[in-house]
Tab-separated table of C-alpha atoms in Angstrom:
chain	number	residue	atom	x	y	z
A	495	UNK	CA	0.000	0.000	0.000
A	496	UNK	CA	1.444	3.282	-1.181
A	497	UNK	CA	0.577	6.864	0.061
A	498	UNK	CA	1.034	10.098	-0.970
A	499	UNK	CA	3.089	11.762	1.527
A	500	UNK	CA	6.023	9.723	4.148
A	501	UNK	CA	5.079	10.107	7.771
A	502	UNK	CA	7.024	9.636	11.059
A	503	UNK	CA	3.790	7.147	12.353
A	504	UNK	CA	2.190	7.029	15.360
A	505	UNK	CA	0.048	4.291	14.594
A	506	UNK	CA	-1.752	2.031	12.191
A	507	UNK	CA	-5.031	1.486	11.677
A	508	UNK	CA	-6.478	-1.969	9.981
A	509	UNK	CA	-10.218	-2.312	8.806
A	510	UNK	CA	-10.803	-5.773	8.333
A	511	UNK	CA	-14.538	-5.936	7.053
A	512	UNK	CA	-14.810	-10.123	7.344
A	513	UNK	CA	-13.030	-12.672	9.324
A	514	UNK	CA	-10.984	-10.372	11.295
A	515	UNK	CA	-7.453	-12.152	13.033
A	516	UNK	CA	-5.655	-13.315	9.964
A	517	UNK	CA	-3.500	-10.029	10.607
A	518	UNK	CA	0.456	-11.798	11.788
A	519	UNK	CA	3.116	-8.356	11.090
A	520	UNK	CA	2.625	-5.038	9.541
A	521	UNK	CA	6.118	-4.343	7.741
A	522	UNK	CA	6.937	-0.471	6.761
A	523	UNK	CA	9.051	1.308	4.146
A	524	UNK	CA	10.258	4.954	2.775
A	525	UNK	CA	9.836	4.021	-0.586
A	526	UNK	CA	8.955	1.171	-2.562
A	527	UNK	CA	11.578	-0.528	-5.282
A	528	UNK	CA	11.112	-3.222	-7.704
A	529	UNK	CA	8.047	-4.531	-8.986
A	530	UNK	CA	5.816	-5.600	-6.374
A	531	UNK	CA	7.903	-4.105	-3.764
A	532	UNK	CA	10.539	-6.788	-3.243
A	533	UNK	CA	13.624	-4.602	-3.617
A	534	UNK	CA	12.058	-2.268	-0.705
A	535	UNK	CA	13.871	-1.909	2.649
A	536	UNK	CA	10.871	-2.871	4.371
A	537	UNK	CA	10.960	-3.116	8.487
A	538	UNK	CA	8.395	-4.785	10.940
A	539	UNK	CA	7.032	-2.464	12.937
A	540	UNK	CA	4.063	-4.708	14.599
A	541	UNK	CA	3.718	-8.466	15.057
A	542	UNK	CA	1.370	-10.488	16.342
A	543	UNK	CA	-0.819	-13.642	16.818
A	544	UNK	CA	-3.396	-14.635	14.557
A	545	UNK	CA	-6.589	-14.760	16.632
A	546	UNK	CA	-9.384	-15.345	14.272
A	547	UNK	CA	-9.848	-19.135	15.479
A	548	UNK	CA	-12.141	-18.244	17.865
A	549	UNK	CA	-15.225	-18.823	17.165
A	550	UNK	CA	-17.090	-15.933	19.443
A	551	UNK	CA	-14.874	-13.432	17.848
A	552	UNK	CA	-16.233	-10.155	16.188
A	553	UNK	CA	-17.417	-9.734	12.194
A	554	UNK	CA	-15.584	-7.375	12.028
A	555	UNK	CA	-13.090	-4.528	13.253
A	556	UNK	CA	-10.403	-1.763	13.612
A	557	UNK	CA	-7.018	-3.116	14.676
A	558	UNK	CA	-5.122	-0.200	15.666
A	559	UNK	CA	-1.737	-0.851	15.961
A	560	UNK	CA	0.698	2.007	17.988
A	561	UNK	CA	4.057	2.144	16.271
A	562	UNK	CA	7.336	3.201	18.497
A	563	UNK	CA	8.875	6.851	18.428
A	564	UNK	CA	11.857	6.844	16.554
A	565	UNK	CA	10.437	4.469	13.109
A	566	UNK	CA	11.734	5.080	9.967
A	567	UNK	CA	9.578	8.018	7.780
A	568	UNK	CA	6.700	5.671	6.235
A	569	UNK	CA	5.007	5.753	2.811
A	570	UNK	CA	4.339	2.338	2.202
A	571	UNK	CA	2.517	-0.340	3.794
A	572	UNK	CA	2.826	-3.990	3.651
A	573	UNK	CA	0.565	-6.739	5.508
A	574	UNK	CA	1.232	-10.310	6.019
A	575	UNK	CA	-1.773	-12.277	7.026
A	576	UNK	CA	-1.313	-16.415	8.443
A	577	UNK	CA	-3.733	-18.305	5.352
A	578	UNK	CA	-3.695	-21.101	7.197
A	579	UNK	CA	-6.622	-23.166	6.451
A	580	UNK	CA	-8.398	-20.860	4.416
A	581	UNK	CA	-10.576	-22.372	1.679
A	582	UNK	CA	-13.901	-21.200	-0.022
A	583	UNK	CA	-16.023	-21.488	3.349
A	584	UNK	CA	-13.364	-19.550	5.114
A	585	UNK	CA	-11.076	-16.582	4.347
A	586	UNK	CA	-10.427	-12.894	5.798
A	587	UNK	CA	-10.808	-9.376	4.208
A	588	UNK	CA	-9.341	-6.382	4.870
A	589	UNK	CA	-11.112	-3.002	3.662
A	590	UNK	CA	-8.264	-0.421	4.258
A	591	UNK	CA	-5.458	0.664	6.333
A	592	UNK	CA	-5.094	4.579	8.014
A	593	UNK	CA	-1.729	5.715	8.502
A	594	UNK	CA	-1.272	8.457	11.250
A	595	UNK	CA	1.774	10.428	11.802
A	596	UNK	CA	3.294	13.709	11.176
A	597	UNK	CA	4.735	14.534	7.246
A	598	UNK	CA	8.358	13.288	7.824
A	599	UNK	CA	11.375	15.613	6.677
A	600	UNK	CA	12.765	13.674	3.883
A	601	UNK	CA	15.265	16.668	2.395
A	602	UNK	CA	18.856	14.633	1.577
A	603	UNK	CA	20.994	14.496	3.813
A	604	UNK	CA	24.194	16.766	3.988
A	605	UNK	CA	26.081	17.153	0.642
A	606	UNK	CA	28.374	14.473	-0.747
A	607	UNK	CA	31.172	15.431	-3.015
A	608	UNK	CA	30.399	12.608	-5.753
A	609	UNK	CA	26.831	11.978	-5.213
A	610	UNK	CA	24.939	13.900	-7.180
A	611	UNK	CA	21.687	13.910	-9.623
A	612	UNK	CA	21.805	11.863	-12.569
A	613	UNK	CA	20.118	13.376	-15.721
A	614	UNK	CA	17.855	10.415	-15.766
A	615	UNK	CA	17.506	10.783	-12.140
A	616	UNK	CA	14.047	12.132	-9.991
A	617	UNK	CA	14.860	14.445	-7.865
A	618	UNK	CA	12.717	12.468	-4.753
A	619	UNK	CA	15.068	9.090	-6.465
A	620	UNK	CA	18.354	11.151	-5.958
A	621	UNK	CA	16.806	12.097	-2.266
A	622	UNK	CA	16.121	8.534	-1.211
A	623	UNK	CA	19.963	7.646	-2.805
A	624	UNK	CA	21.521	9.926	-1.362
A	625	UNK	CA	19.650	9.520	2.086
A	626	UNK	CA	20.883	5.436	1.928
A	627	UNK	CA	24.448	6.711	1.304
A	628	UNK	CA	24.529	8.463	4.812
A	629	UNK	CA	22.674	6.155	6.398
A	630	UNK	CA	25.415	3.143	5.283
A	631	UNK	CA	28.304	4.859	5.245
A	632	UNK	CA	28.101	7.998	7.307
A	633	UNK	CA	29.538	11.736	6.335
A	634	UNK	CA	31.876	11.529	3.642
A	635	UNK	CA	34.949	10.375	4.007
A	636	UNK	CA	37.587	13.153	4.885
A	637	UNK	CA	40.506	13.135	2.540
A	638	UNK	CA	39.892	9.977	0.631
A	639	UNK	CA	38.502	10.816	-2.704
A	640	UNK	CA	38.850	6.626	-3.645
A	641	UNK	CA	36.673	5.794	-0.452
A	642	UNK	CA	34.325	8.240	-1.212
A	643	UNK	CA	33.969	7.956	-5.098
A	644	UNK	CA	33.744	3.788	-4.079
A	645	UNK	CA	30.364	5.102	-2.063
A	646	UNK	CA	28.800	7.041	-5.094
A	647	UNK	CA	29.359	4.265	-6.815
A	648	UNK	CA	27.598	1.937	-4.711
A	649	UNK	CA	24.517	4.213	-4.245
A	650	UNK	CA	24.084	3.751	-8.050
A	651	UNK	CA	24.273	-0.480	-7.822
A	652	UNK	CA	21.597	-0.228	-4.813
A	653	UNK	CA	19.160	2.102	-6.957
A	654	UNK	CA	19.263	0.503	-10.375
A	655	UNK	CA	19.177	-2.573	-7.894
A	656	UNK	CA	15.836	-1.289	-6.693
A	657	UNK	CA	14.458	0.685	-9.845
A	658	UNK	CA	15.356	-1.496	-12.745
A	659	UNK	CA	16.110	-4.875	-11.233
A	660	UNK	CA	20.015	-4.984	-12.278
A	661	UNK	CA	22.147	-7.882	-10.522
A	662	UNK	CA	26.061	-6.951	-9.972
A	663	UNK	CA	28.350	-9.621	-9.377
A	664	UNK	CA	27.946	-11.434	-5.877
A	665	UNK	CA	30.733	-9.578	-3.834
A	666	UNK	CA	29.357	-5.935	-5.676
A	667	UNK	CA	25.797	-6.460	-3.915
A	668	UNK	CA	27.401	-7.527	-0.908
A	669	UNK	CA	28.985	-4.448	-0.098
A	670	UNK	CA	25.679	-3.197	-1.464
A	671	UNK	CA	24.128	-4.390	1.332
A	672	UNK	CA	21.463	-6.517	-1.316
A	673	UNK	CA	23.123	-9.847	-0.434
A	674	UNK	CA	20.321	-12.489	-0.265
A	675	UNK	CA	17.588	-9.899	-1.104
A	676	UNK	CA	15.531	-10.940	-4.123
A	677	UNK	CA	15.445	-8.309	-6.416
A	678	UNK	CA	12.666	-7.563	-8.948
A	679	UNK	CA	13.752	-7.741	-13.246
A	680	UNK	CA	11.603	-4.692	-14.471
A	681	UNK	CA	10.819	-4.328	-18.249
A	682	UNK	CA	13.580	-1.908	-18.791
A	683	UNK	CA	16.127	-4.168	-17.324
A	684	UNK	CA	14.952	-7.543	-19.549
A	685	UNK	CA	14.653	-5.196	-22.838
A	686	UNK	CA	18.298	-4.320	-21.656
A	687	UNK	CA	19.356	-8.014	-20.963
A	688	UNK	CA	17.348	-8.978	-24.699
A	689	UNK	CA	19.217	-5.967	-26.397
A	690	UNK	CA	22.648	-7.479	-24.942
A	691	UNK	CA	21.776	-10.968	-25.735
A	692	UNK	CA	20.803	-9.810	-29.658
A	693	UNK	CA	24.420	-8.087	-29.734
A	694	UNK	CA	26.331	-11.357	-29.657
């Protein structure tokens, strides 16, 4: 679930219309890569039981969920619900989810000498880069233009990574930090693979 503006939550609000308790984590993200989300750095901010096995429970409700001070600035949503034993007689629905929280400050974070906006580049895509570069790796580093030029370079294997669904070799990721993490082919990155593949 994607909204329009990040927030710095306070809480989360599920309306499940039907079956209520299928509900097991509620998992949380800045913004959302690769198709279907699966290049996202998504982070569990709720878990919980499933409870909809008993039989004297409601036909409804409104889970709210209260999320710690401190989360990550959240624009996207994702729900995992336990299917166990679901079949045509039995199954849960969810009508929507409310997001509370204050519009989070997502300006990037203090300059970098070699990271800087592509000319195919959004500006909110260079923000979110450039906002993973400090996060990982911290202020620049002083005096080593190699270190630093390394970092740039890794911002740009993490967002075609999570844009266009590119794969680096294994050690590349790694340092990355996309070791293990499936990532998403999109349709610009197969054309690209099809266009390669044509050129041999």
């Amino acid at each position: 679930l994607l909204f329009r503006t990040a927030v710095e939550p306070s809480s989360v609000t599920v309306y499940q219309s039907f079956n209520p308790g299928s509900l097991v984590e509620v998992r949380a993200a800045t913004e959302v890569g690769g198709e279907g989300g699966e290049a996202s750095d998504w982070a569990t901010i709720w878990r919980g039981e499933r409870y909809n096995t008993d039989p004297h429970r409601q036909p409804s409700d409104a889970l709210e969920l209260k999320v710690s001070p401190g989360t990550l600035p959240v624009r996207a949503i994702e729900l995992v619900l336990d299917t166990t034993g679901w079949s045509d007689a039995f199954w849960s629905e969810i009508d929507s989810v409310r997001l509370v929280g204050t519009p989070a400050s997502l300006s990037p974070p203090p300059p970098h000498p070699f990271v800087t906006l592509q000319p195919s580049e959004t500006e909110s895509a260079f923000a979110e880069r450039a906002r993973w570069v400090h996060r990982r790796f911290g202020p620049p580093p002083a005096g080593d233009e190699r270190a630093a030029m390394q970092q740039a370079a890794l911002s740009m294997v993490w967002a075609n990574s999570r844009h266009l669904g590119c794969r680096y070799p294994a050690k590349v990721e790694r340092s990355a930090g996309l070791k293990g993490r499936p990532i998403a082919a999109s349709g610009a990155a197969l054309d690209g693979e099809m266009r390669m593949r044509g050129a041999k």
